[in-house]
Amino acid sequence: MREVAFIKQNKEKWLEFELAIFGKAKKNPDELANLYIQMMNDLSYAQTYYPKSKTVIYLNHLASQIYQKIYKTKRTEKNRIVEFFVTEVPLLLYEYKRYLLYAFILFVSLVSIGVVSAKYDPDFVRLILGDDYVNMTLENIKKGNPMAVYKSDTNWGSFVGITFNNLYVGAKCYFFGIFAGILTFYIFMSNCIMLGSFQYFFYEQGVFWKSVRGIWIHGSMEIFAIVIETAAGFILGASILFPKTFSRLNSFKIGFKNSFKIYLSTIPFTIAAGFLEGFITRYANEMPNWLSVSIILFTLGIISFYYLVYPFIVHKKIQKLSA
C-alpha cells in the first residue's frame, strides 16, 4: 500500500487517538489498551514499509503517549515514583533518542574546540577560568596536589554548595530551551569549552592522569547529566519551532511535559555527583588507582546504562507485550 493511501485509511482512527491523549474523549483503561494495540500494529506496518517516513515518528509519538496514559490510570500513588523512573522516562528517552545523539555530538565537538583553543592560545585558559583560579591551581600542582581545590571547604559545605550550583546550571540548560534552544546551546557551549580547556591545562602541566582520577569521580555523572539536560532543552525548543501535525500550543504542551520529565530524571544523578565531589573527590590522589578508576567506571556505567541502553530494553519489552 502506498503511504498516502495508508495515511488516508487510518487518519480518522489516529485523530481519535489524539483526542484520547488530550483528554477530549473519555476512554477507560481497557479502551486505551485496545487503542494502544492498534497503534502498535500501525507503527509496525509503517516501520516495515515506510522506515524513513515522518509517519513513523508521528505514530511512535502517539503510541508512547497512549502507553503513558494507560499506566497513569492504572498505577497507584505507592509506585508512582518507581514507575516514573522505570518505565515513563525510558520510553520518552527512546522516543527522543535523536536529541540525545545531537547533544552528545555537540558535546564532543565543543569540548574539542576547548582543547584546541587552549593548545594554540596560551592565554585562553586564563580567559575562561580566570587568573585567580589558574594561579591557585598552578600553586597546588607545585605542591604535588593538583586536586587540592576540592579540599578548600568542609565535606558538607562542598556537597551543598556544589550540588546547588550544578542544579542551577542544569536548570538553565533545560528551561532556557524555551528561547528556541538558543540560550540552551550558549550555556552548554560555555560549559563544554571550559571543560575542554580545563582538561588540556592539566595535560599541559603534566598532571593529566591525576586530574582525570579526581575530576571524573564526580564528573561522570555531573557532565553526563548536563548533556541530558541540554537534550531536554532542545526538545523543549523544538516543540515550539517544529509543531508537526499539532497546533503550536499543543506541541509546546507535549514538548514541555515530556522534556520536563526527562529533565527531572537527571536530578538524582546531579545530587549523587555533588555528594561524590564533596566527600570522595578530595581523596582521589590518596586512594589507589584501582579504586578511583572503579568509581569512575561504576558511576559512568550506571548513568550510561540508564540513558543509553535501558530505554531500548523497555521499548522492546513493550513491543513484545503488545504483539
PDB file of C-alpha atoms in Angstrom:
ATOM      1  CA  MET A   1       0.000   0.000   0.000  1.00  0.00           C
ATOM      2  CA  ARG A   2       1.303   3.463  -0.833  1.00  0.00           C
ATOM      3  CA  GLU A   3       1.984   5.705   2.151  1.00  0.00           C
ATOM      4  CA  VAL A   4      -0.617   8.281   1.089  1.00  0.00           C
ATOM      5  CA  ALA A   5      -3.306   5.569   0.982  1.00  0.00           C
ATOM      6  CA  PHE A   6      -2.126   4.207   4.345  1.00  0.00           C
ATOM      7  CA  ILE A   7      -2.468   7.641   5.952  1.00  0.00           C
ATOM      8  CA  LYS A   8      -5.856   8.277   4.349  1.00  0.00           C
ATOM      9  CA  GLN A   9      -7.162   4.892   5.500  1.00  0.00           C
ATOM     10  CA  ASN A  10      -6.140   5.399   9.131  1.00  0.00           C
ATOM     11  CA  LYS A  11      -6.393   9.173   9.541  1.00  0.00           C
ATOM     12  CA  GLU A  12      -9.736   9.140  11.403  1.00  0.00           C
ATOM     13  CA  LYS A  13      -8.507   6.468  13.802  1.00  0.00           C
ATOM     14  CA  TRP A  14      -5.351   8.418  14.581  1.00  0.00           C
ATOM     15  CA  LEU A  15      -7.376  11.563  15.241  1.00  0.00           C
ATOM     16  CA  GLU A  16      -9.384   9.535  17.743  1.00  0.00           C
ATOM     17  CA  PHE A  17      -6.116   8.569  19.404  1.00  0.00           C
ATOM     18  CA  GLU A  18      -5.137  12.226  19.692  1.00  0.00           C
ATOM     19  CA  LEU A  19      -8.472  13.081  21.309  1.00  0.00           C
ATOM     20  CA  ALA A  20      -7.927  10.281  23.821  1.00  0.00           C
ATOM     21  CA  ILE A  21      -4.418  11.515  24.611  1.00  0.00           C
ATOM     22  CA  PHE A  22      -5.503  15.099  25.288  1.00  0.00           C
ATOM     23  CA  GLY A  23      -8.493  14.026  27.344  1.00  0.00           C
ATOM     24  CA  LYS A  24     -11.048  15.396  24.900  1.00  0.00           C
ATOM     25  CA  ALA A  25     -12.527  11.908  24.504  1.00  0.00           C
ATOM     26  CA  LYS A  26     -13.110   9.848  27.643  1.00  0.00           C
ATOM     27  CA  LYS A  27     -11.657   6.345  27.459  1.00  0.00           C
ATOM     28  CA  ASN A  28     -11.378   3.723  30.162  1.00  0.00           C
ATOM     29  CA  PRO A  29      -8.102   1.776  30.592  1.00  0.00           C
ATOM     30  CA  ASP A  30      -9.334  -1.207  28.553  1.00  0.00           C
ATOM     31  CA  GLU A  31     -10.325   1.017  25.634  1.00  0.00           C
ATOM     32  CA  LEU A  32      -6.969   2.766  25.829  1.00  0.00           C
ATOM     33  CA  ALA A  33      -5.207  -0.604  25.844  1.00  0.00           C
ATOM     34  CA  ASN A  34      -7.107  -1.583  22.700  1.00  0.00           C
ATOM     35  CA  LEU A  35      -6.139   1.716  21.062  1.00  0.00           C
ATOM     36  CA  TYR A  36      -2.527   1.079  22.025  1.00  0.00           C
ATOM     37  CA  ILE A  37      -2.522  -2.349  20.366  1.00  0.00           C
ATOM     38  CA  GLN A  38      -3.999  -0.873  17.177  1.00  0.00           C
ATOM     39  CA  MET A  39      -1.433   1.917  17.260  1.00  0.00           C
ATOM     40  CA  MET A  40       1.441  -0.559  17.651  1.00  0.00           C
ATOM     41  CA  ASN A  41       0.137  -2.535  14.677  1.00  0.00           C
ATOM     42  CA  ASP A  42       0.052   0.610  12.545  1.00  0.00           C
ATOM     43  CA  LEU A  43       3.511   1.588  13.809  1.00  0.00           C
ATOM     44  CA  SER A  44       4.969  -1.846  12.959  1.00  0.00           C
ATOM     45  CA  TYR A  45       3.464  -1.644   9.467  1.00  0.00           C
ATOM     46  CA  ALA A  46       4.847   1.857   8.923  1.00  0.00           C
ATOM     47  CA  GLN A  47       8.310   0.852  10.210  1.00  0.00           C
ATOM     48  CA  THR A  48       8.331  -2.040   7.750  1.00  0.00           C
ATOM     49  CA  TYR A  49       7.157  -0.244   4.615  1.00  0.00           C
ATOM     50  CA  TYR A  50       7.992   3.429   5.266  1.00  0.00           C
ATOM     51  CA  PRO A  51      11.019   3.256   7.654  1.00  0.00           C
ATOM     52  CA  LYS A  52      12.319   6.771   6.942  1.00  0.00           C
ATOM     53  CA  SER A  53       8.926   8.449   6.843  1.00  0.00           C
ATOM     54  CA  LYS A  54       7.642  11.113   9.224  1.00  0.00           C
ATOM     55  CA  THR A  55       4.620   8.835   9.667  1.00  0.00           C
ATOM     56  CA  VAL A  56       6.795   6.512  11.775  1.00  0.00           C
ATOM     57  CA  ILE A  57       7.859   9.391  14.029  1.00  0.00           C
ATOM     58  CA  TYR A  58       4.246  10.535  14.406  1.00  0.00           C
ATOM     59  CA  LEU A  59       2.922   7.049  15.232  1.00  0.00           C
ATOM     60  CA  ASN A  60       5.776   6.322  17.612  1.00  0.00           C
ATOM     61  CA  HIS A  61       4.940   9.519  19.477  1.00  0.00           C
ATOM     62  CA  LEU A  62       1.230   8.645  19.700  1.00  0.00           C
ATOM     63  CA  ALA A  63       1.993   5.100  20.865  1.00  0.00           C
ATOM     64  CA  SER A  64       4.261   6.418  23.603  1.00  0.00           C
ATOM     65  CA  GLN A  65       1.628   8.914  24.758  1.00  0.00           C
ATOM     66  CA  ILE A  66      -1.130   6.290  24.849  1.00  0.00           C
ATOM     67  CA  TYR A  67       1.077   3.898  26.801  1.00  0.00           C
ATOM     68  CA  GLN A  68       1.813   6.569  29.398  1.00  0.00           C
ATOM     69  CA  LYS A  69      -1.895   7.380  29.685  1.00  0.00           C
ATOM     70  CA  ILE A  70      -2.737   3.694  30.268  1.00  0.00           C
ATOM     71  CA  TYR A  71      -0.264   3.389  33.101  1.00  0.00           C
ATOM     72  CA  LYS A  72      -1.251   6.738  34.554  1.00  0.00           C
ATOM     73  CA  THR A  73      -4.798   5.449  35.035  1.00  0.00           C
ATOM     74  CA  LYS A  74      -3.739   2.038  36.355  1.00  0.00           C
ATOM     75  CA  ARG A  75      -0.819   2.701  38.675  1.00  0.00           C
ATOM     76  CA  THR A  76      -1.207   3.630  42.348  1.00  0.00           C
ATOM     77  CA  GLU A  77       0.469   6.504  44.162  1.00  0.00           C
ATOM     78  CA  LYS A  78       2.615   3.958  46.014  1.00  0.00           C
ATOM     79  CA  ASN A  79       4.603   3.038  42.915  1.00  0.00           C
ATOM     80  CA  ARG A  80       4.321   6.358  41.088  1.00  0.00           C
ATOM     81  CA  ILE A  81       7.977   7.328  41.518  1.00  0.00           C
ATOM     82  CA  VAL A  82       9.205   3.837  40.637  1.00  0.00           C
ATOM     83  CA  GLU A  83       7.017   3.790  37.515  1.00  0.00           C
ATOM     84  CA  PHE A  84       8.309   7.226  36.552  1.00  0.00           C
ATOM     85  CA  PHE A  85      11.952   6.128  36.503  1.00  0.00           C
ATOM     86  CA  VAL A  86      11.474   2.514  35.431  1.00  0.00           C
ATOM     87  CA  THR A  87       9.019   2.969  32.545  1.00  0.00           C
ATOM     88  CA  GLU A  88       7.895   6.511  31.829  1.00  0.00           C
ATOM     89  CA  VAL A  89      11.251   8.255  31.403  1.00  0.00           C
ATOM     90  CA  PRO A  90      12.913   5.398  29.454  1.00  0.00           C
ATOM     91  CA  LEU A  91      10.049   5.407  26.930  1.00  0.00           C
ATOM     92  CA  LEU A  92      10.452   9.147  26.484  1.00  0.00           C
ATOM     93  CA  LEU A  93      14.212   8.751  26.098  1.00  0.00           C
ATOM     94  CA  TYR A  94      13.614   6.206  23.357  1.00  0.00           C
ATOM     95  CA  GLU A  95      11.121   8.483  21.632  1.00  0.00           C
ATOM     96  CA  TYR A  96      13.524  11.440  21.699  1.00  0.00           C
ATOM     97  CA  LYS A  97      16.737   9.457  21.241  1.00  0.00           C
ATOM     98  CA  ARG A  98      17.876  11.565  18.301  1.00  0.00           C
ATOM     99  CA  TYR A  99      18.023  14.645  20.577  1.00  0.00           C
ATOM    100  CA  LEU A 100      20.335  12.746  22.926  1.00  0.00           C
ATOM    101  CA  LEU A 101      22.501  11.892  19.932  1.00  0.00           C
ATOM    102  CA  TYR A 102      22.601  15.554  18.858  1.00  0.00           C
ATOM    103  CA  ALA A 103      23.573  16.624  22.386  1.00  0.00           C
ATOM    104  CA  PHE A 104      26.424  14.100  22.626  1.00  0.00           C
ATOM    105  CA  ILE A 105      27.775  15.009  19.186  1.00  0.00           C
ATOM    106  CA  LEU A 106      27.653  18.657  20.192  1.00  0.00           C
ATOM    107  CA  PHE A 107      29.381  17.820  23.495  1.00  0.00           C
ATOM    108  CA  VAL A 108      32.326  16.125  21.790  1.00  0.00           C
ATOM    109  CA  SER A 109      32.605  18.932  19.225  1.00  0.00           C
ATOM    110  CA  LEU A 110      32.560  21.759  21.783  1.00  0.00           C
ATOM    111  CA  VAL A 111      34.948  20.060  24.206  1.00  0.00           C
ATOM    112  CA  SER A 112      37.314  19.559  21.267  1.00  0.00           C
ATOM    113  CA  ILE A 113      37.088  23.276  20.500  1.00  0.00           C
ATOM    114  CA  GLY A 114      38.086  23.988  24.103  1.00  0.00           C
ATOM    115  CA  VAL A 115      41.061  21.637  23.857  1.00  0.00           C
ATOM    116  CA  VAL A 116      42.291  23.069  20.545  1.00  0.00           C
ATOM    117  CA  SER A 117      41.814  26.669  21.734  1.00  0.00           C
ATOM    118  CA  ALA A 118      43.800  26.014  24.915  1.00  0.00           C
ATOM    119  CA  LYS A 119      46.543  24.302  22.920  1.00  0.00           C
ATOM    120  CA  TYR A 120      47.109  27.100  20.429  1.00  0.00           C
ATOM    121  CA  ASP A 121      46.332  30.131  22.601  1.00  0.00           C
ATOM    122  CA  PRO A 122      48.389  30.314  25.844  1.00  0.00           C
ATOM    123  CA  ASP A 123      46.018  32.896  27.332  1.00  0.00           C
ATOM    124  CA  PHE A 124      42.806  31.045  26.541  1.00  0.00           C
ATOM    125  CA  VAL A 125      42.680  29.070  29.804  1.00  0.00           C
ATOM    126  CA  ARG A 126      43.089  32.250  31.862  1.00  0.00           C
ATOM    127  CA  LEU A 127      40.364  33.913  29.804  1.00  0.00           C
ATOM    128  CA  ILE A 128      37.959  31.051  30.504  1.00  0.00           C
ATOM    129  CA  LEU A 129      38.865  30.086  34.088  1.00  0.00           C
ATOM    130  CA  GLY A 130      40.208  33.385  35.413  1.00  0.00           C
ATOM    131  CA  ASP A 131      43.696  34.335  36.638  1.00  0.00           C
ATOM    132  CA  ASP A 132      42.977  33.611  40.312  1.00  0.00           C
ATOM    133  CA  TYR A 133      41.838  30.049  39.659  1.00  0.00           C
ATOM    134  CA  VAL A 134      44.717  29.298  37.284  1.00  0.00           C
ATOM    135  CA  ASN A 135      47.329  30.725  39.667  1.00  0.00           C
ATOM    136  CA  MET A 136      45.866  28.800  42.603  1.00  0.00           C
ATOM    137  CA  THR A 137      45.882  25.553  40.592  1.00  0.00           C
ATOM    138  CA  LEU A 138      49.477  26.111  39.489  1.00  0.00           C
ATOM    139  CA  GLU A 139      50.473  26.506  43.144  1.00  0.00           C
ATOM    140  CA  ASN A 140      48.647  23.303  44.035  1.00  0.00           C
ATOM    141  CA  ILE A 141      50.422  21.463  41.209  1.00  0.00           C
ATOM    142  CA  LYS A 142      53.799  22.668  42.522  1.00  0.00           C
ATOM    143  CA  LYS A 143      52.850  21.298  45.945  1.00  0.00           C
ATOM    144  CA  GLY A 144      52.081  17.938  44.355  1.00  0.00           C
ATOM    145  CA  ASN A 145      48.299  18.057  44.838  1.00  0.00           C
ATOM    146  CA  PRO A 146      46.531  19.455  41.733  1.00  0.00           C
ATOM    147  CA  MET A 147      43.123  18.485  43.191  1.00  0.00           C
ATOM    148  CA  ALA A 148      43.628  20.454  46.423  1.00  0.00           C
ATOM    149  CA  VAL A 149      40.840  22.851  45.425  1.00  0.00           C
ATOM    150  CA  TYR A 150      38.356  20.132  46.376  1.00  0.00           C
ATOM    151  CA  LYS A 151      39.652  20.259  49.964  1.00  0.00           C
ATOM    152  CA  SER A 152      39.121  24.007  50.333  1.00  0.00           C
ATOM    153  CA  ASP A 153      35.835  23.559  52.203  1.00  0.00           C
ATOM    154  CA  THR A 154      34.213  21.087  54.584  1.00  0.00           C
ATOM    155  CA  ASN A 155      32.597  17.908  53.248  1.00  0.00           C
ATOM    156  CA  TRP A 156      29.060  19.106  53.828  1.00  0.00           C
ATOM    157  CA  GLY A 157      29.817  22.653  52.740  1.00  0.00           C
ATOM    158  CA  SER A 158      31.250  21.416  49.450  1.00  0.00           C
ATOM    159  CA  PHE A 159      28.403  18.961  48.918  1.00  0.00           C
ATOM    160  CA  VAL A 160      25.645  21.528  49.444  1.00  0.00           C
ATOM    161  CA  GLY A 161      27.315  24.376  47.535  1.00  0.00           C
ATOM    162  CA  ILE A 162      28.407  22.245  44.592  1.00  0.00           C
ATOM    163  CA  THR A 163      25.059  20.459  44.327  1.00  0.00           C
ATOM    164  CA  PHE A 164      23.061  23.676  44.243  1.00  0.00           C
ATOM    165  CA  ASN A 165      25.405  25.142  41.648  1.00  0.00           C
ATOM    166  CA  ASN A 166      25.108  22.043  39.439  1.00  0.00           C
ATOM    167  CA  LEU A 167      21.325  22.014  39.798  1.00  0.00           C
ATOM    168  CA  TYR A 168      21.291  25.686  38.791  1.00  0.00           C
ATOM    169  CA  VAL A 169      23.407  25.041  35.687  1.00  0.00           C
ATOM    170  CA  GLY A 170      21.221  22.060  34.725  1.00  0.00           C
ATOM    171  CA  ALA A 171      18.044  24.095  35.192  1.00  0.00           C
ATOM    172  CA  LYS A 172      19.393  26.816  32.908  1.00  0.00           C
ATOM    173  CA  CYS A 173      20.337  24.257  30.267  1.00  0.00           C
ATOM    174  CA  TYR A 174      16.771  22.963  30.300  1.00  0.00           C
ATOM    175  CA  PHE A 175      14.499  25.962  30.900  1.00  0.00           C
ATOM    176  CA  PHE A 176      16.399  28.234  28.520  1.00  0.00           C
ATOM    177  CA  GLY A 177      15.243  25.850  25.803  1.00  0.00           C
ATOM    178  CA  ILE A 178      12.050  27.899  25.736  1.00  0.00           C
ATOM    179  CA  PHE A 179      14.007  30.500  23.757  1.00  0.00           C
ATOM    180  CA  ALA A 180      14.066  28.195  20.727  1.00  0.00           C
ATOM    181  CA  GLY A 181      17.029  26.317  22.221  1.00  0.00           C
ATOM    182  CA  ILE A 182      19.443  29.183  21.500  1.00  0.00           C
ATOM    183  CA  LEU A 183      20.287  30.001  25.125  1.00  0.00           C
ATOM    184  CA  THR A 184      20.483  26.297  25.944  1.00  0.00           C
ATOM    185  CA  PHE A 185      23.145  25.991  23.268  1.00  0.00           C
ATOM    186  CA  TYR A 186      25.019  29.002  24.686  1.00  0.00           C
ATOM    187  CA  ILE A 187      25.075  27.647  28.263  1.00  0.00           C
ATOM    188  CA  PHE A 188      26.099  24.214  27.033  1.00  0.00           C
ATOM    189  CA  MET A 189      28.792  25.657  24.770  1.00  0.00           C
ATOM    190  CA  SER A 190      30.284  27.682  27.628  1.00  0.00           C
ATOM    191  CA  ASN A 191      30.497  24.653  29.917  1.00  0.00           C
ATOM    192  CA  CYS A 192      31.886  22.317  27.259  1.00  0.00           C
ATOM    193  CA  ILE A 193      34.602  24.714  26.104  1.00  0.00           C
ATOM    194  CA  MET A 194      35.502  25.320  29.748  1.00  0.00           C
ATOM    195  CA  LEU A 195      35.780  21.565  30.337  1.00  0.00           C
ATOM    196  CA  GLY A 196      37.972  21.055  27.264  1.00  0.00           C
ATOM    197  CA  SER A 197      40.338  23.897  28.129  1.00  0.00           C
ATOM    198  CA  PHE A 198      40.388  22.836  31.796  1.00  0.00           C
ATOM    199  CA  GLN A 199      41.469  19.281  30.960  1.00  0.00           C
ATOM    200  CA  TYR A 200      44.071  20.430  28.457  1.00  0.00           C
ATOM    201  CA  PHE A 201      45.508  22.769  31.093  1.00  0.00           C
ATOM    202  CA  PHE A 202      46.234  19.786  33.346  1.00  0.00           C
ATOM    203  CA  TYR A 203      47.658  17.852  30.400  1.00  0.00           C
ATOM    204  CA  GLU A 204      49.986  20.749  29.610  1.00  0.00           C
ATOM    205  CA  GLN A 205      51.165  20.798  33.228  1.00  0.00           C
ATOM    206  CA  GLY A 206      51.935  17.071  33.148  1.00  0.00           C
ATOM    207  CA  VAL A 207      49.274  16.045  35.674  1.00  0.00           C
ATOM    208  CA  PHE A 208      46.567  14.879  33.291  1.00  0.00           C
ATOM    209  CA  TRP A 209      46.130  11.435  34.873  1.00  0.00           C
ATOM    210  CA  LYS A 210      45.887  12.896  38.373  1.00  0.00           C
ATOM    211  CA  SER A 211      43.217  15.314  37.140  1.00  0.00           C
ATOM    212  CA  VAL A 212      41.258  12.508  35.486  1.00  0.00           C
ATOM    213  CA  ARG A 213      41.345  10.422  38.664  1.00  0.00           C
ATOM    214  CA  GLY A 214      39.949  13.371  40.601  1.00  0.00           C
ATOM    215  CA  ILE A 215      37.618  15.260  38.303  1.00  0.00           C
ATOM    216  CA  TRP A 216      35.840  12.303  36.750  1.00  0.00           C
ATOM    217  CA  ILE A 217      34.940  10.616  40.039  1.00  0.00           C
ATOM    218  CA  HIS A 218      32.078  13.096  40.213  1.00  0.00           C
ATOM    219  CA  GLY A 219      32.325  14.390  36.633  1.00  0.00           C
ATOM    220  CA  SER A 220      30.998  11.212  35.007  1.00  0.00           C
ATOM    221  CA  MET A 221      27.536  11.832  36.433  1.00  0.00           C
ATOM    222  CA  GLU A 222      27.735  15.617  36.578  1.00  0.00           C
ATOM    223  CA  ILE A 223      28.745  16.158  32.952  1.00  0.00           C
ATOM    224  CA  PHE A 224      26.548  13.351  31.624  1.00  0.00           C
ATOM    225  CA  ALA A 225      23.540  14.893  33.407  1.00  0.00           C
ATOM    226  CA  ILE A 226      24.246  18.271  31.801  1.00  0.00           C
ATOM    227  CA  VAL A 227      24.285  16.634  28.370  1.00  0.00           C
ATOM    228  CA  ILE A 228      20.859  15.073  29.068  1.00  0.00           C
ATOM    229  CA  GLU A 229      19.503  18.372  30.422  1.00  0.00           C
ATOM    230  CA  THR A 230      20.699  20.078  27.256  1.00  0.00           C
ATOM    231  CA  ALA A 231      18.929  17.450  25.146  1.00  0.00           C
ATOM    232  CA  ALA A 232      15.759  18.155  27.151  1.00  0.00           C
ATOM    233  CA  GLY A 233      16.199  21.871  26.449  1.00  0.00           C
ATOM    234  CA  PHE A 234      16.492  21.159  22.736  1.00  0.00           C
ATOM    235  CA  ILE A 235      13.306  19.045  22.876  1.00  0.00           C
ATOM    236  CA  LEU A 236      11.510  21.967  24.507  1.00  0.00           C
ATOM    237  CA  GLY A 237      12.787  24.391  21.865  1.00  0.00           C
ATOM    238  CA  ALA A 238      11.930  22.017  19.012  1.00  0.00           C
ATOM    239  CA  SER A 239       8.349  21.669  20.268  1.00  0.00           C
ATOM    240  CA  ILE A 240       7.919  25.393  19.587  1.00  0.00           C
ATOM    241  CA  LEU A 241       9.816  25.547  16.315  1.00  0.00           C
ATOM    242  CA  PHE A 242       8.503  22.309  14.774  1.00  0.00           C
ATOM    243  CA  PRO A 243       4.888  21.587  15.840  1.00  0.00           C
ATOM    244  CA  LYS A 244       4.426  18.922  13.111  1.00  0.00           C
ATOM    245  CA  THR A 245       0.745  17.876  12.877  1.00  0.00           C
ATOM    246  CA  PHE A 246      -0.189  19.584  16.176  1.00  0.00           C
ATOM    247  CA  SER A 247      -1.079  23.203  16.800  1.00  0.00           C
ATOM    248  CA  ARG A 248       1.914  25.134  18.124  1.00  0.00           C
ATOM    249  CA  LEU A 249       0.307  25.389  21.575  1.00  0.00           C
ATOM    250  CA  ASN A 250      -0.439  21.657  21.814  1.00  0.00           C
ATOM    251  CA  SER A 251       3.033  20.856  20.519  1.00  0.00           C
ATOM    252  CA  PHE A 252       4.528  23.055  23.245  1.00  0.00           C
ATOM    253  CA  LYS A 253       2.385  21.392  25.921  1.00  0.00           C
ATOM    254  CA  ILE A 254       3.515  17.940  24.830  1.00  0.00           C
ATOM    255  CA  GLY A 255       7.132  19.047  24.437  1.00  0.00           C
ATOM    256  CA  PHE A 256       7.216  20.717  27.848  1.00  0.00           C
ATOM    257  CA  LYS A 257       5.571  17.782  29.652  1.00  0.00           C
ATOM    258  CA  ASN A 258       7.871  15.199  28.096  1.00  0.00           C
ATOM    259  CA  SER A 259      11.103  17.183  28.247  1.00  0.00           C
ATOM    260  CA  PHE A 260      10.426  18.232  31.851  1.00  0.00           C
ATOM    261  CA  LYS A 261      10.140  14.579  32.862  1.00  0.00           C
ATOM    262  CA  ILE A 262      13.494  13.849  31.207  1.00  0.00           C
ATOM    263  CA  TYR A 263      14.993  16.857  32.991  1.00  0.00           C
ATOM    264  CA  LEU A 264      13.611  15.721  36.367  1.00  0.00           C
ATOM    265  CA  SER A 265      15.213  12.309  35.895  1.00  0.00           C
ATOM    266  CA  THR A 266      18.687  13.914  35.967  1.00  0.00           C
ATOM    267  CA  ILE A 267      18.278  15.462  39.427  1.00  0.00           C
ATOM    268  CA  PRO A 268      19.165  12.306  41.441  1.00  0.00           C
ATOM    269  CA  PHE A 269      22.317  11.898  39.357  1.00  0.00           C
ATOM    270  CA  THR A 270      23.264  15.555  39.891  1.00  0.00           C
ATOM    271  CA  ILE A 271      22.811  15.161  43.651  1.00  0.00           C
ATOM    272  CA  ALA A 272      24.867  11.962  43.608  1.00  0.00           C
ATOM    273  CA  ALA A 273      27.624  13.806  41.696  1.00  0.00           C
ATOM    274  CA  GLY A 274      27.576  16.578  44.311  1.00  0.00           C
ATOM    275  CA  PHE A 275      27.923  14.008  47.082  1.00  0.00           C
ATOM    276  CA  LEU A 276      30.896  12.378  45.360  1.00  0.00           C
ATOM    277  CA  GLU A 277      32.548  15.747  44.777  1.00  0.00           C
ATOM    278  CA  GLY A 278      32.043  16.826  48.370  1.00  0.00           C
ATOM    279  CA  PHE A 279      33.016  13.598  50.123  1.00  0.00           C
ATOM    280  CA  ILE A 280      35.114  11.419  47.759  1.00  0.00           C
ATOM    281  CA  THR A 281      36.925  13.531  45.150  1.00  0.00           C
ATOM    282  CA  ARG A 282      39.072  15.252  47.792  1.00  0.00           C
ATOM    283  CA  TYR A 283      40.737  11.899  48.496  1.00  0.00           C
ATOM    284  CA  ALA A 284      41.255  10.962  44.829  1.00  0.00           C
ATOM    285  CA  ASN A 285      45.047  11.275  44.808  1.00  0.00           C
ATOM    286  CA  GLU A 286      45.380   9.469  48.134  1.00  0.00           C
ATOM    287  CA  MET A 287      43.394   6.396  47.095  1.00  0.00           C
ATOM    288  CA  PRO A 288      44.864   3.621  44.940  1.00  0.00           C
ATOM    289  CA  ASN A 289      44.454   3.823  41.175  1.00  0.00           C
ATOM    290  CA  TRP A 290      42.172   0.799  41.005  1.00  0.00           C
ATOM    291  CA  LEU A 291      39.715   2.350  43.443  1.00  0.00           C
ATOM    292  CA  SER A 292      39.408   5.747  41.735  1.00  0.00           C
ATOM    293  CA  VAL A 293      39.135   4.104  38.304  1.00  0.00           C
ATOM    294  CA  SER A 294      36.495   1.681  39.643  1.00  0.00           C
ATOM    295  CA  ILE A 295      34.404   4.563  40.990  1.00  0.00           C
ATOM    296  CA  ILE A 296      34.648   6.401  37.666  1.00  0.00           C
ATOM    297  CA  LEU A 297      33.686   3.326  35.626  1.00  0.00           C
ATOM    298  CA  PHE A 298      30.874   2.418  38.027  1.00  0.00           C
ATOM    299  CA  THR A 299      29.271   5.874  38.009  1.00  0.00           C
ATOM    300  CA  LEU A 300      29.700   6.258  34.249  1.00  0.00           C
ATOM    301  CA  GLY A 301      28.280   2.761  33.727  1.00  0.00           C
ATOM    302  CA  ILE A 302      25.155   3.441  35.795  1.00  0.00           C
ATOM    303  CA  ILE A 303      24.180   6.679  34.092  1.00  0.00           C
ATOM    304  CA  SER A 304      25.165   5.429  30.619  1.00  0.00           C
ATOM    305  CA  PHE A 305      23.080   2.298  31.025  1.00  0.00           C
ATOM    306  CA  TYR A 306      20.034   4.243  32.218  1.00  0.00           C
ATOM    307  CA  TYR A 307      20.043   6.836  29.442  1.00  0.00           C
ATOM    308  CA  LEU A 308      21.574   4.969  26.503  1.00  0.00           C
ATOM    309  CA  VAL A 309      20.762   1.258  26.921  1.00  0.00           C
ATOM    310  CA  TYR A 310      17.772   0.815  29.214  1.00  0.00           C
ATOM    311  CA  PRO A 311      15.333   2.822  27.003  1.00  0.00           C
ATOM    312  CA  PHE A 312      15.832   0.282  24.201  1.00  0.00           C
ATOM    313  CA  ILE A 313      15.201  -2.592  26.625  1.00  0.00           C
ATOM    314  CA  VAL A 314      11.932  -1.034  27.821  1.00  0.00           C
ATOM    315  CA  HIS A 315      10.784  -0.244  24.290  1.00  0.00           C
ATOM    316  CA  LYS A 316      11.495  -3.786  23.146  1.00  0.00           C
ATOM    317  CA  LYS A 317       9.613  -5.170  26.152  1.00  0.00           C
ATOM    318  CA  ILE A 318       6.561  -3.027  25.384  1.00  0.00           C
ATOM    319  CA  GLN A 319       6.582  -4.142  21.767  1.00  0.00           C
ATOM    320  CA  LYS A 320       6.582  -7.791  22.853  1.00  0.00           C
ATOM    321  CA  LEU A 321       3.689  -7.201  25.262  1.00  0.00           C
ATOM    322  CA  SER A 322       1.629  -5.546  22.526  1.00  0.00           C
ATOM    323  CA  ALA A 323       2.385  -8.195  19.884  1.00  0.00           C
TER     324      ALA A 323
END
